[in-house]
Tab-separated table of C-alpha atoms in Angstrom:
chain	number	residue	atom	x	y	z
A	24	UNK	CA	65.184	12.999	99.966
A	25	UNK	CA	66.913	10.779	102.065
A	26	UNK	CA	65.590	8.453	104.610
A	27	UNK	CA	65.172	8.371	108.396
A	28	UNK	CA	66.985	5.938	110.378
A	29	UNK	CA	63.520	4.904	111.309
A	30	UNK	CA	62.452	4.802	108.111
A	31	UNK	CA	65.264	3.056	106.989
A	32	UNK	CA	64.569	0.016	109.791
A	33	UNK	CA	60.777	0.174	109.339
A	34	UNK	CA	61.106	-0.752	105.782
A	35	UNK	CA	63.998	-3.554	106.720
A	36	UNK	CA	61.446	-4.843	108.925
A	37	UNK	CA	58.541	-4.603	105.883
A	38	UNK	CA	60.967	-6.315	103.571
A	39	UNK	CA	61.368	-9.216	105.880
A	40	UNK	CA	57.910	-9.670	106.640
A	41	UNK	CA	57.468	-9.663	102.634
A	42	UNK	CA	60.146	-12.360	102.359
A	43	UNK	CA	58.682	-14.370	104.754
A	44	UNK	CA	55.307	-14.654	103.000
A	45	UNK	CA	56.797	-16.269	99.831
A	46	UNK	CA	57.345	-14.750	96.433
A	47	UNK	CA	53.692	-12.926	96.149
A	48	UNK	CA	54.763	-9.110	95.369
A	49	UNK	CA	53.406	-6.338	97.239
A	50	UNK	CA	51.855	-5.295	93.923
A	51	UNK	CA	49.985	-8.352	93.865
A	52	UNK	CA	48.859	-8.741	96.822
A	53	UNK	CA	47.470	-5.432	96.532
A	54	UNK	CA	49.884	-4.304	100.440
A	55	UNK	CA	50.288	-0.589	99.975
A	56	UNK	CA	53.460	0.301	99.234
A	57	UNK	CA	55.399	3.575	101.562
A	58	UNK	CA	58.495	4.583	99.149
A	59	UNK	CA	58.757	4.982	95.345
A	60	UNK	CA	62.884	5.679	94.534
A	61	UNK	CA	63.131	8.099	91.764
A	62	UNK	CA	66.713	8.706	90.008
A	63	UNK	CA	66.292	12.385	88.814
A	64	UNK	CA	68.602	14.498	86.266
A	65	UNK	CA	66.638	17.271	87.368
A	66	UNK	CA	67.809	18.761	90.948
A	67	UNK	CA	66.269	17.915	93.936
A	68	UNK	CA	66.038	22.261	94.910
A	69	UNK	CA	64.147	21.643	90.961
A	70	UNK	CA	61.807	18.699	91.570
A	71	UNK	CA	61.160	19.160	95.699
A	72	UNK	CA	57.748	21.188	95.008
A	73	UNK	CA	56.822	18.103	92.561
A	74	UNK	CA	57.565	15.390	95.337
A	75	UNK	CA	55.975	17.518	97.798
A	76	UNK	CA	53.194	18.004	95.387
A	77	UNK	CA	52.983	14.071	95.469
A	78	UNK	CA	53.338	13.257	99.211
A	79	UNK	CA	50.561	15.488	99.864
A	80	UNK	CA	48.370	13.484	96.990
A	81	UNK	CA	49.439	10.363	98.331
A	82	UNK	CA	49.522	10.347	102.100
A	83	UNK	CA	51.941	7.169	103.275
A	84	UNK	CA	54.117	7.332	100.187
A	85	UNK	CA	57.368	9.120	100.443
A	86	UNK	CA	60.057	9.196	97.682
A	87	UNK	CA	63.744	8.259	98.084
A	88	UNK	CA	65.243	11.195	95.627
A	89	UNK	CA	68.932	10.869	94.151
A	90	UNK	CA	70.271	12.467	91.366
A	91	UNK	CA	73.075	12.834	88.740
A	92	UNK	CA	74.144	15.401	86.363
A	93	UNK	CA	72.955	14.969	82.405
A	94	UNK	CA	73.675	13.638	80.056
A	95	UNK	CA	76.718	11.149	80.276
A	96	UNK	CA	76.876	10.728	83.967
A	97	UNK	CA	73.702	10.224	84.298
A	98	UNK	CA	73.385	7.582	81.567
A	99	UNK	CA	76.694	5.767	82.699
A	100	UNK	CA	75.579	5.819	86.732
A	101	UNK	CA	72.119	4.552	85.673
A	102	UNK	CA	73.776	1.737	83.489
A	103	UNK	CA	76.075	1.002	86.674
A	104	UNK	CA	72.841	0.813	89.017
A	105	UNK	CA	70.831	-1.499	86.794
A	106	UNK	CA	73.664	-4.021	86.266
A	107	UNK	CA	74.039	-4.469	90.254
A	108	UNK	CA	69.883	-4.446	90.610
A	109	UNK	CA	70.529	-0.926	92.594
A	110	UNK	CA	68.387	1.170	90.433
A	111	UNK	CA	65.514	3.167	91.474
A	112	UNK	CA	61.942	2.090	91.056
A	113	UNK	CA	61.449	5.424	88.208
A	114	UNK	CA	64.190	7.042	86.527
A	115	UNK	CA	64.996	8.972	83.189
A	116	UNK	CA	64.380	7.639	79.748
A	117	UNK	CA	66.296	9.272	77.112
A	118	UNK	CA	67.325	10.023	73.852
A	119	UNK	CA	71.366	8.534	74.737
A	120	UNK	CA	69.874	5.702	76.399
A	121	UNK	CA	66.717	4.824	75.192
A	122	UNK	CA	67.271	1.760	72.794
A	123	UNK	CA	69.409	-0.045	75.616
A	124	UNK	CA	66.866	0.240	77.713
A	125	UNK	CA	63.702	-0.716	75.389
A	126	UNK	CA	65.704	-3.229	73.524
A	127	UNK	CA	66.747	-5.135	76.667
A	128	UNK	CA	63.152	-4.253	78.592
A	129	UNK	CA	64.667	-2.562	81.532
A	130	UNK	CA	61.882	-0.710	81.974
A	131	UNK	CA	57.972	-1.391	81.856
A	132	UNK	CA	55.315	-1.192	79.220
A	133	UNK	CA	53.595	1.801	79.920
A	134	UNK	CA	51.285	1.769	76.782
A	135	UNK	CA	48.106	0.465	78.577
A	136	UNK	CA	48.432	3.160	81.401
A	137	UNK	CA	45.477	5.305	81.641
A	138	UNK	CA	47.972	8.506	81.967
A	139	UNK	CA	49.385	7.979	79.070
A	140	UNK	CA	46.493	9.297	77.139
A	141	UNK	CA	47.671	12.901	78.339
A	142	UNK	CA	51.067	12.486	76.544
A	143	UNK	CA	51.722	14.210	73.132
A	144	UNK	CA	51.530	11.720	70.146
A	145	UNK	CA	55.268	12.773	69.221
A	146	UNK	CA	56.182	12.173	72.745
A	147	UNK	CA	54.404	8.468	72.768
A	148	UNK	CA	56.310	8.153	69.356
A	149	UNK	CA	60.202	8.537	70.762
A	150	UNK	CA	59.699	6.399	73.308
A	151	UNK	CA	58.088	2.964	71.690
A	152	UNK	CA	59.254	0.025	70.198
A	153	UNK	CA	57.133	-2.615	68.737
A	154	UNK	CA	54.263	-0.989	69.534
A	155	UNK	CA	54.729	-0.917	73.432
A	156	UNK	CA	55.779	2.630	74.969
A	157	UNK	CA	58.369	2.793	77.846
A	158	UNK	CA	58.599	6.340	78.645
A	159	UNK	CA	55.806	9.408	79.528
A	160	UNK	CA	57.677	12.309	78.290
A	161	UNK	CA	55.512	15.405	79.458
A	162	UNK	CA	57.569	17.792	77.420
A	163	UNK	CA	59.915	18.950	74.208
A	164	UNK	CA	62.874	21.044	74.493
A	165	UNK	CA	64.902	23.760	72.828
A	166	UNK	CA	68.240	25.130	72.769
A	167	UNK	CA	70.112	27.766	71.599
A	168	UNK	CA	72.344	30.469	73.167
A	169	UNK	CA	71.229	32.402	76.448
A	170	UNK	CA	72.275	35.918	76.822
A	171	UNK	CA	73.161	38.026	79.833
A	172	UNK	CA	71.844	41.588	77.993
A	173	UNK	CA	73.102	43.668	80.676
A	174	UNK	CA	77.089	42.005	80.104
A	175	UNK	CA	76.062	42.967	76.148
A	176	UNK	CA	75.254	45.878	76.653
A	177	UNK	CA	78.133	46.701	78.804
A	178	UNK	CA	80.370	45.730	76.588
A	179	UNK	CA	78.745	47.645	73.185
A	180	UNK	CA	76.340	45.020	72.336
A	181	UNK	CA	72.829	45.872	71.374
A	182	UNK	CA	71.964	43.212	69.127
A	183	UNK	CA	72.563	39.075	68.877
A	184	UNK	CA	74.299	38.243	66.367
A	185	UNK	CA	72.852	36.669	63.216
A	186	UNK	CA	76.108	34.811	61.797
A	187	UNK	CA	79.136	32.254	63.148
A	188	UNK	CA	81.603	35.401	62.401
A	189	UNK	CA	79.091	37.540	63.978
A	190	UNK	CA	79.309	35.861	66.865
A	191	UNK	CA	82.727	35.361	67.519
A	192	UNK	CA	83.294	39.022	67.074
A	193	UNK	CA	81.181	39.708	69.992
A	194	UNK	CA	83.380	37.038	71.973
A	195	UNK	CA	86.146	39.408	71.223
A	196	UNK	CA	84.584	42.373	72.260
A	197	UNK	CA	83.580	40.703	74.896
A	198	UNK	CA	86.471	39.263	76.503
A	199	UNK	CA	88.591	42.626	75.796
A	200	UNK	CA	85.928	44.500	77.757
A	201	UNK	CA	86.761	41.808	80.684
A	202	UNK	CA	83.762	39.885	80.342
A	203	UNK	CA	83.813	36.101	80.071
A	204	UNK	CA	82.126	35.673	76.993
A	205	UNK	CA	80.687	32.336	76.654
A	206	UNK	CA	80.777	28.845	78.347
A	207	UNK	CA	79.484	25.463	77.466
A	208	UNK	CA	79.182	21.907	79.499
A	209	UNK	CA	81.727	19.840	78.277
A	210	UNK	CA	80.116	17.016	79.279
A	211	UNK	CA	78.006	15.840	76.017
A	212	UNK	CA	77.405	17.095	72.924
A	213	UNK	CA	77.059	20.802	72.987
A	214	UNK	CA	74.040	22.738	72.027
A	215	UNK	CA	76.264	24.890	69.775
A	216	UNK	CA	77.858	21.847	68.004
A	217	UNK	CA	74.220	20.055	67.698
A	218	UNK	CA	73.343	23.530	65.738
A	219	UNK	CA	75.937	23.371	63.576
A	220	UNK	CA	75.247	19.659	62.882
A	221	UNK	CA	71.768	20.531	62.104
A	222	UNK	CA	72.277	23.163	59.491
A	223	UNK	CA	74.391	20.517	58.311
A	224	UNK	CA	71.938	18.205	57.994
A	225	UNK	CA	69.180	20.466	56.611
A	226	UNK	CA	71.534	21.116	54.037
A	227	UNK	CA	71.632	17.473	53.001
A	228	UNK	CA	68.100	17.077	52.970
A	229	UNK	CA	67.330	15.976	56.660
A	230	UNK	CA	68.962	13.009	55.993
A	231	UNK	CA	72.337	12.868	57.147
A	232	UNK	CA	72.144	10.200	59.838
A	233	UNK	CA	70.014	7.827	57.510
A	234	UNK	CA	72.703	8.259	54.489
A	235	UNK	CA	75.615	7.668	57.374
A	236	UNK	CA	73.935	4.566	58.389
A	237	UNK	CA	73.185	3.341	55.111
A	238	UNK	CA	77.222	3.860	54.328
A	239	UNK	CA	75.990	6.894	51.695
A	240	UNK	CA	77.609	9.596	53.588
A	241	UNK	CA	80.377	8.625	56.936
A	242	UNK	CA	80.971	10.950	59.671
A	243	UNK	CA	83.983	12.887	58.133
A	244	UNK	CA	82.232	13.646	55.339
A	245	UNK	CA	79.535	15.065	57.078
A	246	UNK	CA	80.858	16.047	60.515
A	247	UNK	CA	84.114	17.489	59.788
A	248	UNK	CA	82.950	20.904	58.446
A	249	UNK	CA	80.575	22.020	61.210
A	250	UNK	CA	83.487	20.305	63.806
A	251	UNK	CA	85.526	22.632	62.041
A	252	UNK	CA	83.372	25.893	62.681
A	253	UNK	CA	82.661	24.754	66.006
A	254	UNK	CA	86.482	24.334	67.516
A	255	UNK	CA	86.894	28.032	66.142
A	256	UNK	CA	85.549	28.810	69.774
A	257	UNK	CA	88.496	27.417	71.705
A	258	UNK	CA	90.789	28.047	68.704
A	259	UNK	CA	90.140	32.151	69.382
A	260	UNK	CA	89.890	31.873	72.834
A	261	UNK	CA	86.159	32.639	72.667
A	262	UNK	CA	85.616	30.039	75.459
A	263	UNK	CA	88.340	28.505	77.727
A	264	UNK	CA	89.769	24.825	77.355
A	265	UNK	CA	88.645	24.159	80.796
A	266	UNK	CA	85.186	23.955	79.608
A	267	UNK	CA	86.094	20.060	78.724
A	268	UNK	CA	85.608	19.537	82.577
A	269	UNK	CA	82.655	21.460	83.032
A	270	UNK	CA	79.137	20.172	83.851
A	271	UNK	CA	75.631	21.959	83.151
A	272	UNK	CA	75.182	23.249	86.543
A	273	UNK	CA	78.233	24.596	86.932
A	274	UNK	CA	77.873	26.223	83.779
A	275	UNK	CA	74.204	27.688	85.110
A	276	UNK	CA	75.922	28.774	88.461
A	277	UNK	CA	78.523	31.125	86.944
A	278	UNK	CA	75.481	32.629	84.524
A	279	UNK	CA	73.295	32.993	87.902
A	280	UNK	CA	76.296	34.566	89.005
A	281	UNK	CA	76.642	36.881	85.977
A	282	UNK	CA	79.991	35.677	85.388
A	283	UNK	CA	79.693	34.740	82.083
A	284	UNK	CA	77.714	36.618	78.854
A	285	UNK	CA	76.823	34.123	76.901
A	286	UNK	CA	75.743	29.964	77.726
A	287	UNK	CA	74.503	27.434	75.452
A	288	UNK	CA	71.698	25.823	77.172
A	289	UNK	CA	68.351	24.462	76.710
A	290	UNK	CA	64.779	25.875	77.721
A	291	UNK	CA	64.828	23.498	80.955
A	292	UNK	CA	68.126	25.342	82.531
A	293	UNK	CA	65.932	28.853	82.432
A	294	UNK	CA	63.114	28.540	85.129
A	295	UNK	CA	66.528	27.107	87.469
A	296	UNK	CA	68.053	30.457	86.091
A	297	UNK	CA	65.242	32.396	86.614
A	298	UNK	CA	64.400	31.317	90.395
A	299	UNK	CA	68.096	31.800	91.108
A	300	UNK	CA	68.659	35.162	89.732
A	301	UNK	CA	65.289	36.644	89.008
A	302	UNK	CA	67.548	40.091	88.539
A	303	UNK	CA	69.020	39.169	85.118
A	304	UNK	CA	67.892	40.600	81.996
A	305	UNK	CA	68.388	38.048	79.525
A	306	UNK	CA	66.776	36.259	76.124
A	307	UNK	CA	67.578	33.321	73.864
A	308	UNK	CA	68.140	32.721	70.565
A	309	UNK	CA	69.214	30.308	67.718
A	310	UNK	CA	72.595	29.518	67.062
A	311	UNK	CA	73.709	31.091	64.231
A	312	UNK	CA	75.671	29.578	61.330
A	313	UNK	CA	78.108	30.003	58.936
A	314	UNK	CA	75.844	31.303	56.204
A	315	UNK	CA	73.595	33.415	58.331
A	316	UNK	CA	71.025	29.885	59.032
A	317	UNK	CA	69.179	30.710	62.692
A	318	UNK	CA	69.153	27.126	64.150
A	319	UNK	CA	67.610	25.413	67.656
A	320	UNK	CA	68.338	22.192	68.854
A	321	UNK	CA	66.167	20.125	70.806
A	322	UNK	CA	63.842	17.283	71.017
A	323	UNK	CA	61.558	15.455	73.103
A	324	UNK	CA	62.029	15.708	76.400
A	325	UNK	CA	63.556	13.128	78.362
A	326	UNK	CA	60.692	10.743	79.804
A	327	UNK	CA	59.578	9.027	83.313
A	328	UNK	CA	60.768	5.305	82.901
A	329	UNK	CA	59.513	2.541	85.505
A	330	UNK	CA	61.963	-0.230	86.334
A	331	UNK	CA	61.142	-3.452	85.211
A	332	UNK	CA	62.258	-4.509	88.369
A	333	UNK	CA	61.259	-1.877	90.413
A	334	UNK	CA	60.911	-2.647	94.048
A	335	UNK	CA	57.807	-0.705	94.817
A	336	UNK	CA	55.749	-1.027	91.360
A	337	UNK	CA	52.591	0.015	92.398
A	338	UNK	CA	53.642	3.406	94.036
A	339	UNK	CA	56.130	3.654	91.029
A	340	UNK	CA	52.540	3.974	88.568
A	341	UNK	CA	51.210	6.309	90.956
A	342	UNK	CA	54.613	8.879	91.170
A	343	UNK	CA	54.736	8.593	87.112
A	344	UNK	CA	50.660	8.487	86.574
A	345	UNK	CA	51.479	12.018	89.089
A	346	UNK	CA	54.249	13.554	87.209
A	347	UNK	CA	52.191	13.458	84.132
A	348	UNK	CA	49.034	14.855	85.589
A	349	UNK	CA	47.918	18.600	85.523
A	350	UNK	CA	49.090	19.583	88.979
A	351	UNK	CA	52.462	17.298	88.614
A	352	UNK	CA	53.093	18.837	84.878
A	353	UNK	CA	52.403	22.747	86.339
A	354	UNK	CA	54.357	22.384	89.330
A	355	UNK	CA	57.134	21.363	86.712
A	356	UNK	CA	57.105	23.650	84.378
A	357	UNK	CA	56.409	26.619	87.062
A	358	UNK	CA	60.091	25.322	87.942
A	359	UNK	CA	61.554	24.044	84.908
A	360	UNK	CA	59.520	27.092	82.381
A	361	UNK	CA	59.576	23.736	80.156
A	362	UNK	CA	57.151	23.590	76.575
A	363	UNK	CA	55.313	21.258	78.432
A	364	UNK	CA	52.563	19.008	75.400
A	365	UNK	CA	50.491	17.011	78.028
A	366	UNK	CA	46.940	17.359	76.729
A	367	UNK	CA	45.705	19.168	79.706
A	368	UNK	CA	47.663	21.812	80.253
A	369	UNK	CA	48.636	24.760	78.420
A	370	UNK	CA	51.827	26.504	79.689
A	371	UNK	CA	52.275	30.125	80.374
A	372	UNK	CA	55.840	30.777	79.223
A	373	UNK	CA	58.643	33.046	79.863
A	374	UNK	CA	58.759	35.717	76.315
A	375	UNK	CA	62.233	34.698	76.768
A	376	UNK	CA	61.055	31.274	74.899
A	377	UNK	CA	58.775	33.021	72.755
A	378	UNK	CA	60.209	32.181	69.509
A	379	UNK	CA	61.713	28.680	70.631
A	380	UNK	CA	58.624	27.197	71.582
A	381	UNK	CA	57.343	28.312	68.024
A	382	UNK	CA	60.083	26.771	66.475
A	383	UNK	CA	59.977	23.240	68.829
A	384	UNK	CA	56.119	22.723	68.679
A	385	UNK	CA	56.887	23.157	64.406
A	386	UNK	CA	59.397	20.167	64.982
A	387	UNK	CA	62.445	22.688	63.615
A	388	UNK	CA	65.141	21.328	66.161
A	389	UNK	CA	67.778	18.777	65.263
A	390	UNK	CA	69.845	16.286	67.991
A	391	UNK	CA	72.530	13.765	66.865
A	392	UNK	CA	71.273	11.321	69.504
A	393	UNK	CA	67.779	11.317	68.705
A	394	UNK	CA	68.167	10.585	64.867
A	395	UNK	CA	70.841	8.479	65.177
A	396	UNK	CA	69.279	5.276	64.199
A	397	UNK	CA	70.918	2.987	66.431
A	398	UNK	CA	73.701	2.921	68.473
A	399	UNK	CA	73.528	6.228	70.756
A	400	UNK	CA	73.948	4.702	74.371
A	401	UNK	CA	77.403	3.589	72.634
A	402	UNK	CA	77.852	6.605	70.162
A	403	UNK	CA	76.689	9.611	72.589
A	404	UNK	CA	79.897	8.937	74.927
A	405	UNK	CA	82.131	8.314	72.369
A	406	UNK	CA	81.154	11.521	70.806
A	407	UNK	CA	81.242	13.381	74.439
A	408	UNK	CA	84.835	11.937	75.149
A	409	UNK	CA	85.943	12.538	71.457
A	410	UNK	CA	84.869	16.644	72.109
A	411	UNK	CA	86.531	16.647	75.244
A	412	UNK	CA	89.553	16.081	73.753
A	413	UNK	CA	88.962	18.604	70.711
A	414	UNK	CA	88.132	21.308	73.314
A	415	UNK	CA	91.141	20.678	75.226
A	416	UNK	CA	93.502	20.914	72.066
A	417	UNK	CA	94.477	17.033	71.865
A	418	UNK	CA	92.418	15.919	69.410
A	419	UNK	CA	91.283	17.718	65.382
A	420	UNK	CA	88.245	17.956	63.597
A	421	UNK	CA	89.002	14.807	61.056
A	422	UNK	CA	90.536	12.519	64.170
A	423	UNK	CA	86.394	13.035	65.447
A	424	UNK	CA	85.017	12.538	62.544
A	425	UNK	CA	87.267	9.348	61.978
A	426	UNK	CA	86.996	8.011	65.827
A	427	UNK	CA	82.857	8.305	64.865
A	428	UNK	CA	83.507	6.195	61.514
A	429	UNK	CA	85.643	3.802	63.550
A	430	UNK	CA	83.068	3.619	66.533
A	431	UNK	CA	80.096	2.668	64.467
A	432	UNK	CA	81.826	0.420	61.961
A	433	UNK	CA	82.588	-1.718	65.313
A	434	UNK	CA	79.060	-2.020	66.064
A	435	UNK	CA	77.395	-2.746	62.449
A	436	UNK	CA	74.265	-1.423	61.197
């Protein structure tokens, strides 16, 4: 939500009259603040009834939206803004970037907060270090593959399918019927390729990333056979090349659009879906593997992070303290159809998710990022840039894997 001209000189003029007072904050001098920045990798058309929400709770306080696409841009433009002291007052904790910013303390101890008390124990839990928590995650997420039923059934489809082989054949049929059958962001690591990875790691226990780290296992010998599986999709034309350069929304526009059969997504992208083309017949479901396995990704949800050197601290507690109240976490999830856990609110969710949400709130999901024990701001591009370059055809399965090895031997343990 960008600011008025007059808004823009009123708060020059507030600034200087701060300055000249000396070095006492606002915060502690107890001024009330009018602006709280907020760095969203939600949309503004997808948090505007939130901030409105807000505004109308807080009379005098406005917020200064911007946003960027998840997961790398986001993480690299937020990494950019807090080197040059431009970043917004709250902004986006996550799984790719939440050690950098908890290890350096780029973001405030929200432990002590009386709103914190409404966030999910497993929420609290992927967010702290050393016993202080940076980040009031209101939800958990899933993510599997989103179907356009009507495009199925079009083309002879009646049922998902329950394998890997199952599921390219219905790419075929798909594409020979003249339907695009399935498109991916190519922008991080895929929901599809996260599947794969964690049938992989179920098969080894649950502890693939542990035995990596501990030098038990490396990335080719884990990676390389669900890398393997996963490039069959560009290797029989399943899904174009082009999908290296293509972001989540635009990936959500040309399903809105009903351009496409098939999208791996998460459980956020469906209210946006939903609100957009409230038409479409569709439903989600695991990814399926090799062997027949069902599998969802997912996680935590990314959290509401305060700058540790936020501008406007006090109105930055009251816009988080908001977004993880009842009225801020319902206007959300009426938007987002999120598996919201805050303690005081119980969402009413589309059947679409019945059988994710049963599967997140059991903790059945897997993400690289998350259990990756260190090392993911660093890892989580290198990985992105690495599948680029598979997708487009430059790049194999074992160069990944290696490139992985190569990456986190650089870093140490």
């Amino acid at each position: 939500m960008a600011l008025s001209t007059l808004a823009v000189v009123a708060l020059a003029l507030s600034a200087c009259s701060s300055s000249s007072a000396g070095s006492t904050s606002s915060a502690s001098a107890g001024v009330a603040e009018s602006t709280v920045s907020f760095f969203s990798w939600d949309t503004q058309a997808t948090m505007q009834p939130v901030i409105d929400g807000f505004e109308k709770a807080n009379p005098g306080i406005k917020v200064d939206f911007s946003y960027s696409p998840p997961v790398t841009q986001y993480v690299s433009t937020l990494q950019t803004r807090l080197r040059s002291g431009t970043a917004a007052d709250v902004f986006i904790i996550t799984a790719e970037n939440k050690q950098d910013l908890m290890g350096q303390k780029l973001v405030k101890d929200l432990s002590k907060q009386p709103f914190m008390s409404n966030i999910a124990k497993a929420a609290k839990d992927t967010y702290t270090k050393d016993g202080a928590t940076y980040g009031a995650a209101i939800a958990s997420w899933g993510g599997g593959i989103l179907y356009n039923k009507d495009l199925l059934a079009k083309a002879g489809i009646t049922t998902e399918p329950k394998t890997w082989s199952e599921f390219l054949a219905d790419g075929a049929t798909l594409k020979a019927a003249g339907i695009t059958p399935f498109l991916e962001p190519g922008d991080g690591i895929t929901v599809t390729l996260a599947a794969l990875l964690g049938i992989k790691n179920q098969q080894l226990g649950g502890s693939m990333d542990a035995d990596i780290w501990a030098k038990k296992q490396t990335f080719a010998s884990t990676w390389t056979d669900p890398l393997t599986t996963w490039s069959q999709l560009f290797s029989t034309g399943m899904e174009t090349r082009a999908a290296a350069g293509l972001t989540g929304d635009q990936v959500m526009a040309e399903f809105e659009k009903g351009n496409v059969a098939m999208i791996g997504t998460g459980s956020w992208a469906l209210g946006t879906i939903k609100t957009a083309a409230p038409k479409l017949n569709v439903s989600f479901a695991a990814v399926p593997g090799t062997d027949g396995t069902l599998y969802w990704v997912g996680a935590v949800s990314p959290g509401y992070a305060i700058n540790a050197k936020a501008q406007h601290p006090v109105a930055a507690e009251k816009f988080v303290e908001y977004l993880a109240s009842k009225e801020g976490v319902a206007l959300y999830q009426k938007q987002t159809q999120s598996i919201t856990t805050t303690a005081d609110f119980t969402p009413t969710l589309d059947p679409a998710l019945t059988e994710m949400a049963t599967a997140v709130r059991a903790g059945q999901f897997y993400l690289p990022q998350v259990s990756w024990p260190t090392h993911s701001e660093v890892l989580g591009p290198e990985a992105a840039a690495q599948m680029q370059q598979l997708i487009a055809g430059t790049s194999t399965p074992a160069k990944f894997a290696a490139a992985l090895d190569a990456k986190l031997a650089s870093l140490g343990s």
